[in-house]
mmCIF file of C-alpha atoms in Angstrom:
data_model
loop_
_atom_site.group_PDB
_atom_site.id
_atom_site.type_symbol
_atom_site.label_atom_id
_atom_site.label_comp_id
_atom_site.label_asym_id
_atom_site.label_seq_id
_atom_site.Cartn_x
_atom_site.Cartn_y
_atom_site.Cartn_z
ATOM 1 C CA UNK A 1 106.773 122.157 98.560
ATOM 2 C CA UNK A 2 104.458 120.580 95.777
ATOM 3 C CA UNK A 3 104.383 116.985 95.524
ATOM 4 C CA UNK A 4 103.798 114.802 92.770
ATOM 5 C CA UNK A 5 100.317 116.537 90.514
ATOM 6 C CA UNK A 6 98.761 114.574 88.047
ATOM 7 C CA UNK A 7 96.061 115.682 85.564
ATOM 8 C CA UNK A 8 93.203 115.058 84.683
ATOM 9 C CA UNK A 9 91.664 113.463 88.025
ATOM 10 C CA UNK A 10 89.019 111.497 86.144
ATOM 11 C CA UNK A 11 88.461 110.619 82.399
ATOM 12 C CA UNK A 12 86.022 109.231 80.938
ATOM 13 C CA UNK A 13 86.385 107.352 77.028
ATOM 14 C CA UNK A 14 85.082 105.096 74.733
ATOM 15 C CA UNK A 15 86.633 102.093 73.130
ATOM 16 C CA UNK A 16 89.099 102.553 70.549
ATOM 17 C CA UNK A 17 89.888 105.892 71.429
ATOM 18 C CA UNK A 18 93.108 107.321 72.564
ATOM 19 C CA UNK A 19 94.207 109.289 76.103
ATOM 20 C CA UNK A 20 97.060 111.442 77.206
ATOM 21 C CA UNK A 21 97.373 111.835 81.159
ATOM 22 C CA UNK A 22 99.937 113.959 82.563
ATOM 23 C CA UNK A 23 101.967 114.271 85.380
ATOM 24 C CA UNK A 24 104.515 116.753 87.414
ATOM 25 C CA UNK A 25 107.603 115.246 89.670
ATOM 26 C CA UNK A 26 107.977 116.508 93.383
ATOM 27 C CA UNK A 27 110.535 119.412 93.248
ATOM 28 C CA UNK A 28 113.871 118.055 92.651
ATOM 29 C CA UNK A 29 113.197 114.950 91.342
ATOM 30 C CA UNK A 30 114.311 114.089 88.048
ATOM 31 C CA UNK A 31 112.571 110.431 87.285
ATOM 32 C CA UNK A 32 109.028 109.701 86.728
ATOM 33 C CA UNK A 33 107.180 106.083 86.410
ATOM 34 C CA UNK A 34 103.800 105.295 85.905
ATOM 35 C CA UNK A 35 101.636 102.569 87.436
ATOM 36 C CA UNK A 36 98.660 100.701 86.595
ATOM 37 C CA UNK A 37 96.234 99.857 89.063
ATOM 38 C CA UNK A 38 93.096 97.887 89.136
ATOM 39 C CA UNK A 39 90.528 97.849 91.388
ATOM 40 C CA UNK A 40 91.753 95.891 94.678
ATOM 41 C CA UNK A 41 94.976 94.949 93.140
ATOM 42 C CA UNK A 42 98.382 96.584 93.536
ATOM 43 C CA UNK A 43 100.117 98.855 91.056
ATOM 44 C CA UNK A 44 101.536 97.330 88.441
ATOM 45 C CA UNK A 45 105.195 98.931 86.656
ATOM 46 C CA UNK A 46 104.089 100.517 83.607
ATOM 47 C CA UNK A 47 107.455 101.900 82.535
ATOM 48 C CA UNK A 48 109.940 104.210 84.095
ATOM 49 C CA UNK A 49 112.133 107.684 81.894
ATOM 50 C CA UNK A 50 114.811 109.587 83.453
ATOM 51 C CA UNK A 51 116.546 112.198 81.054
ATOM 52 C CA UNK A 52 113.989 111.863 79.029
ATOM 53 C CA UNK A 53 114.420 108.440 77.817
ATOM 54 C CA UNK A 54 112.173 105.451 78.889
ATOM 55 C CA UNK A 55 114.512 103.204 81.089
ATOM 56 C CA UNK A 56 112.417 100.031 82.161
ATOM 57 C CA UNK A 57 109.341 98.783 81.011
ATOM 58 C CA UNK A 58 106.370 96.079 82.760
ATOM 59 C CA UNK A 59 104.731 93.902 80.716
ATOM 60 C CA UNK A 60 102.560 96.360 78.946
ATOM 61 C CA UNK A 61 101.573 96.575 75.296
ATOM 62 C CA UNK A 62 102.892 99.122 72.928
ATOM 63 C CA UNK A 63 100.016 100.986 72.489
ATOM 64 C CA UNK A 64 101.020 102.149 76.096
ATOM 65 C CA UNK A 65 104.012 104.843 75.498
ATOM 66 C CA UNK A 66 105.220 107.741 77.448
ATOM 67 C CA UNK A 67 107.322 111.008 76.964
ATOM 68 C CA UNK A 68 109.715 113.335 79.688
ATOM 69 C CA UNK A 69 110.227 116.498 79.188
ATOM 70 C CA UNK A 70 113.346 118.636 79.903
ATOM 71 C CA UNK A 71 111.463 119.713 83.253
ATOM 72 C CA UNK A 72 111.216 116.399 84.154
ATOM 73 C CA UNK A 73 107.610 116.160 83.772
ATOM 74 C CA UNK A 74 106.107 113.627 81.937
ATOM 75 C CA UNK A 75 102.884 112.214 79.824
ATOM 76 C CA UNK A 76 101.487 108.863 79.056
ATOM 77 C CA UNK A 77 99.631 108.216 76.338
ATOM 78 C CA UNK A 78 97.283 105.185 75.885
ATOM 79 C CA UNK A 79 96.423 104.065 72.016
ATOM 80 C CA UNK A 80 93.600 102.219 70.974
ATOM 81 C CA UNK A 81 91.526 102.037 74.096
ATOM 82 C CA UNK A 82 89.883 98.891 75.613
ATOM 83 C CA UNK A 83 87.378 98.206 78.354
ATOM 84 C CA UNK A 84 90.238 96.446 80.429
ATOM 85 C CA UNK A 85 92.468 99.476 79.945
ATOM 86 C CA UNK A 86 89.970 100.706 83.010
ATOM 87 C CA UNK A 87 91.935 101.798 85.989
ATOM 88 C CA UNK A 88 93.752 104.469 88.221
ATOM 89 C CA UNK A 89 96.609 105.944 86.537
ATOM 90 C CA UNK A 90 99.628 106.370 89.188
ATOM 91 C CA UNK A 91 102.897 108.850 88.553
ATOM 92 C CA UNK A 92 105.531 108.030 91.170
ATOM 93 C CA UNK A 93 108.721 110.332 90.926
ATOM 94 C CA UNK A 94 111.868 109.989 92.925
ATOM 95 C CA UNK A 95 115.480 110.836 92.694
ATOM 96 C CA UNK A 96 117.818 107.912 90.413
ATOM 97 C CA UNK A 97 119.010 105.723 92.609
ATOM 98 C CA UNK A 98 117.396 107.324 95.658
ATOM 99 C CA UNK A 99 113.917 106.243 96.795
ATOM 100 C CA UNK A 100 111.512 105.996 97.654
ATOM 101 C CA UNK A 101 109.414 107.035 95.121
ATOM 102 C CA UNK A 102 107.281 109.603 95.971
ATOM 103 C CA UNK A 103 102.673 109.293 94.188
ATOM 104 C CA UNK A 104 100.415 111.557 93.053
ATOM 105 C CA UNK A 105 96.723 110.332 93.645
ATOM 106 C CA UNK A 106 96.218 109.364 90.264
ATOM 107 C CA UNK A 107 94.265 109.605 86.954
ATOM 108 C CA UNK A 108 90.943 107.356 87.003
ATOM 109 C CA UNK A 109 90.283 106.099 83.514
ATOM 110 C CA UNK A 110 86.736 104.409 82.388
ATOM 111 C CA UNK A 111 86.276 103.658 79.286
ATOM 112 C CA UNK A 112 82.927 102.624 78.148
ATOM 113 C CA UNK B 1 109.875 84.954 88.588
ATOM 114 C CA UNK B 2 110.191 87.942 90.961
ATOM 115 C CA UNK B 3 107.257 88.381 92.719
ATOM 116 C CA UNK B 4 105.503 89.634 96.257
ATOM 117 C CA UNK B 5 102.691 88.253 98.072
ATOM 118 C CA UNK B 6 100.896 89.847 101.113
ATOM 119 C CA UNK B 7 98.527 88.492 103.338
ATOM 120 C CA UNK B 8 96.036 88.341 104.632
ATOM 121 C CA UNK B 9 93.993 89.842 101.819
ATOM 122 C CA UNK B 10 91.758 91.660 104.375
ATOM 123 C CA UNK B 11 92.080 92.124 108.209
ATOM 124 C CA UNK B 12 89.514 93.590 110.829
ATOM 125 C CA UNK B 13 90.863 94.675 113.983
ATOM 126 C CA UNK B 14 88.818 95.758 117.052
ATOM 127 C CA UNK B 15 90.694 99.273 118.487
ATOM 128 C CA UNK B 16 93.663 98.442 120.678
ATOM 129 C CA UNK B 17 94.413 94.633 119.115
ATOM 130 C CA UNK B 18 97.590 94.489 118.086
ATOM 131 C CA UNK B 19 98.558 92.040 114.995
ATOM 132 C CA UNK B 20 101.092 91.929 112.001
ATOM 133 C CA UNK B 21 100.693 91.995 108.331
ATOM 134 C CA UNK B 22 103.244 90.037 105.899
ATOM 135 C CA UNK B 23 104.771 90.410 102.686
ATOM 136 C CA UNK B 24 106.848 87.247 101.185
ATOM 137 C CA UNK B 25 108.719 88.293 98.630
ATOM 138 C CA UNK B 26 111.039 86.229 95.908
ATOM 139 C CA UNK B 27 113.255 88.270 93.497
ATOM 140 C CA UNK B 28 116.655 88.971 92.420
ATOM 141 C CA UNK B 29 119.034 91.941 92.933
ATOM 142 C CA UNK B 30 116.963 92.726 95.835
ATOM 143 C CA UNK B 31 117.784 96.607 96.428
ATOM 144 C CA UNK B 32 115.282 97.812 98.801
ATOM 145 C CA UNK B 33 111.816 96.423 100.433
ATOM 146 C CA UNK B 34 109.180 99.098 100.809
ATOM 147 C CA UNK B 35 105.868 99.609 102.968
ATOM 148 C CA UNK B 36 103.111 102.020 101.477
ATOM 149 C CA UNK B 37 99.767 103.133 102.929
ATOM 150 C CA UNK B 38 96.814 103.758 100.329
ATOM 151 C CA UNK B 39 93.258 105.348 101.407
ATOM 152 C CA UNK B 40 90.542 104.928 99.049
ATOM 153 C CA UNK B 41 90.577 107.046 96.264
ATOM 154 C CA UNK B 42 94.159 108.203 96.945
ATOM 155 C CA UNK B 43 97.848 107.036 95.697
ATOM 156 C CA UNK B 44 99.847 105.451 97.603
ATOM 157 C CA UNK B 45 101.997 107.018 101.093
ATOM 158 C CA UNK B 46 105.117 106.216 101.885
ATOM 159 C CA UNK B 47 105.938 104.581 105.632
ATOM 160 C CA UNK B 48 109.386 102.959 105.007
ATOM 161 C CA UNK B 49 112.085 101.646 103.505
ATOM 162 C CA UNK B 50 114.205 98.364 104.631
ATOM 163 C CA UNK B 51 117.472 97.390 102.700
ATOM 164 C CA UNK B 52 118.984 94.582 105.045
ATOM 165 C CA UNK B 53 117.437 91.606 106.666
ATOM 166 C CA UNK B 54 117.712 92.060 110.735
ATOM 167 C CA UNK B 55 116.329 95.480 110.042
ATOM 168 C CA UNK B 56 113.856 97.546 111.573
ATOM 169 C CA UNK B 57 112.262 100.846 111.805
ATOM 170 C CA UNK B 58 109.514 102.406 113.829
ATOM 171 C CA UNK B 59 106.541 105.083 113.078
ATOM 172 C CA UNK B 60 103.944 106.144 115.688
ATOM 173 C CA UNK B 61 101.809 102.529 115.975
ATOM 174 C CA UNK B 62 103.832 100.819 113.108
ATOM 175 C CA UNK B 63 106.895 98.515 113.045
ATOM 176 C CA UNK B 64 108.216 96.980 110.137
ATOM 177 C CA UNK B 65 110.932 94.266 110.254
ATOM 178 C CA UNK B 66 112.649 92.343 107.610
ATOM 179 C CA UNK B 67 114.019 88.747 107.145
ATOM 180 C CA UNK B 68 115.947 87.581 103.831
ATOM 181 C CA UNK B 69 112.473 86.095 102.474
ATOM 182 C CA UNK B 70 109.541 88.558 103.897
ATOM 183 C CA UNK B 71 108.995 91.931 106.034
ATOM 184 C CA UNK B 72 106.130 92.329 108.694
ATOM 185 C CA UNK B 73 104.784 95.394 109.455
ATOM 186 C CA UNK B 74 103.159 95.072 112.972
ATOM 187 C CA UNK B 75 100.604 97.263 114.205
ATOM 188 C CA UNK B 76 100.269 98.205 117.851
ATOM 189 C CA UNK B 77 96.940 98.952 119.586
ATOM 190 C CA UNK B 78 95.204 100.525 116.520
ATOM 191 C CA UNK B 79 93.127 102.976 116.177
ATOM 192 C CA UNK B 80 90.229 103.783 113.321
ATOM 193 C CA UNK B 81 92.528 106.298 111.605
ATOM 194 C CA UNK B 82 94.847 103.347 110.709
ATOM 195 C CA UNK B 83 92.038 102.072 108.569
ATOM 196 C CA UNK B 84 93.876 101.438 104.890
ATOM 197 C CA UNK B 85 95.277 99.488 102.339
ATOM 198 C CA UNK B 86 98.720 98.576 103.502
ATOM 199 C CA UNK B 87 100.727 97.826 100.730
ATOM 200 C CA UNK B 88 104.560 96.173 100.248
ATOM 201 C CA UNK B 89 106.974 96.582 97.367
ATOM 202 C CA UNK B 90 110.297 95.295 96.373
ATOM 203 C CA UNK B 91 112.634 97.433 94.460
ATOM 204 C CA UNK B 92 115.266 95.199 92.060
ATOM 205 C CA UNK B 93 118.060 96.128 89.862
ATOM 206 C CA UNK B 94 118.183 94.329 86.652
ATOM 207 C CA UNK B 95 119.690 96.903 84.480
ATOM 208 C CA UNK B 96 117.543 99.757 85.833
ATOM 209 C CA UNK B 97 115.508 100.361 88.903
ATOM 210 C CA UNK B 98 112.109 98.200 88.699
ATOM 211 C CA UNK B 99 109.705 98.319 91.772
ATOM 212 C CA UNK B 100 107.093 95.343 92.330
ATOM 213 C CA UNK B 101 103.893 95.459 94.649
ATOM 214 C CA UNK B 102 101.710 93.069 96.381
ATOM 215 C CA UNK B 103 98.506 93.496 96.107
ATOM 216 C CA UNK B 104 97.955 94.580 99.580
ATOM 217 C CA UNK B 105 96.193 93.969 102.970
ATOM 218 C CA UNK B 106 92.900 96.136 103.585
ATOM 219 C CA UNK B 107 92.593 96.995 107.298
ATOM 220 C CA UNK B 108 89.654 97.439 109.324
ATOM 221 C CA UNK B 109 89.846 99.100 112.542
ATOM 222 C CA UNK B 110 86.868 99.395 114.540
ATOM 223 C CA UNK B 111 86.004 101.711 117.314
#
C-alpha cells in the first residue's frame, strides 16, 4: 500500500521564477494539504482541497495556489519566486473528517 | 490567536533517562491534538491522536497524555533510535479542518 509520493525530491531555482511540485494521496484518501516548512521550525498550513476545490487557506500569499485532480492528486504551484520561499515542501493527505493526516517526505526548494 | 508551543526547544537524554516533552496549546474548536515524529530529511510520522482531556495512549517507550490546555508525551528509558524531532499539532474546525504545529522538540539520545 503506497503512501503519500511527492515529486520532485529536490529543486533547485532562481529568483523570480516559478515552480510546480506535485503530490499523490495514500490510497483511499480523498484530501490533500500542503505545508511549508523552514529549517528548524514546524510546518506551517499552506492550504487544504478536497473535491477538487481549495477548502482552507494559512496565511500565504497568492502567488502560492494549488490544483486537485479527479484522482485526488494534487499540485502546487509557487509564482514569482523569492529567496525566503526556501524550504521543504510537505503533502499530507487524509480522509475528510478522519485523521490523521498521513506525509510524504517532501519537496526541498532553494532558490538562489 | 490559536497557537501551540512546545518545549523544550532541544533535549539530550543519556540512554535509559526517562523525561517528558510538552506542548501548550490555545485555540478554538479544538477537534483533535496530535503527536508526530520527524527524522532529518524526512516528513513527518504519525504516533497519535488525543481528542479528550484525561486521555491517554501508549506506543512501545512513548506515552502521551492530555489536559484541557497541553499534552505530554513522556518517554521511558530511551534508546538512540528515539533520536528525532518530536513534533505536536492541534487540529480546529473553523469552517473546515485547519491543523497547527509547534515547532517541535529535537531529541538527543545518547548511548
Amino acid at each position: 500500500d503506497a503512501g503519500v509520493t511527492q515529486s520532485p525530491t529536490h529543486l533547485i531555482k532562481t529568483r523570480g521564477q516559478q515552480v510546480t511540485l506535485r503530490c499523490s494521496p495514500k490510497s483511499g484518501h480523498d484530501t490533500v494539504s500542503w505545508y511549508q516548512q523552514a529549517l528548524g521550525q514546524g510546518p506551517q498550513f499552506i492550504f487544504q482541497y478536497y473535491e477538487e476545490e481549495e477548502r482552507q487557506r494559512g496565511n500565504f500569499p497568492d502567488r502560492f495556489s494549488g490544483h486537485q485532480f479527479p484522482n485526488y492528486s494534487s499540485e502546487l504551484n509557487v509564482n514569482a519566486l523569492l529567496l525566503g520561499d526556501s524550504a521543504l515542501y510537505l503533502c499530507a493527505s487524509s480522509k475528510q473528517g478522519d485523521q490523521p493526516q498521513h506525509f510524504g517526505d517532501g519537496t526541498r526548494l532553494s532558490i538562489l | 490567536e490559536d497557537q501551540v508551543t512546545q518545549s523544550p526547544e532541544a533535549l539530550r537524554l543519556q540512554e535509559g533517562e526517562s523525561s517528558s516533552l510538552n506542548c501548550s496549546y490555545t485555540v478554538s474548536g479544538l477537534r483533535g491534538l496530535f503527536w508526530y515524529r520527524q527524522d532529518p530529511g524526512k516528513g513527518p510520522e504519525f504516533l497519535f491522536t488525543l481528542y479528550s482531556a484525561g486521555e491517554e495512549k501508549e506506543k512501545e517507550r512513548l506515552k502521551a497524555t492530555l489536559t484541557k490546555k497541553e499534552s505530554f508525551l513522556h518517554i521511558t528509558a530511551p534508546k538512540p533510535e528515539d533520536s528525532a524531532t518530536y513534533l505536536c499539532a492541534v487540529q480546529a474546525f473553523t469552517g473546515g479542518f485547519k491543523t497547527i504545529f509547534g515547532a517541535g522538540t529535537r531529541l538527543f539520545v545518547k548511548a
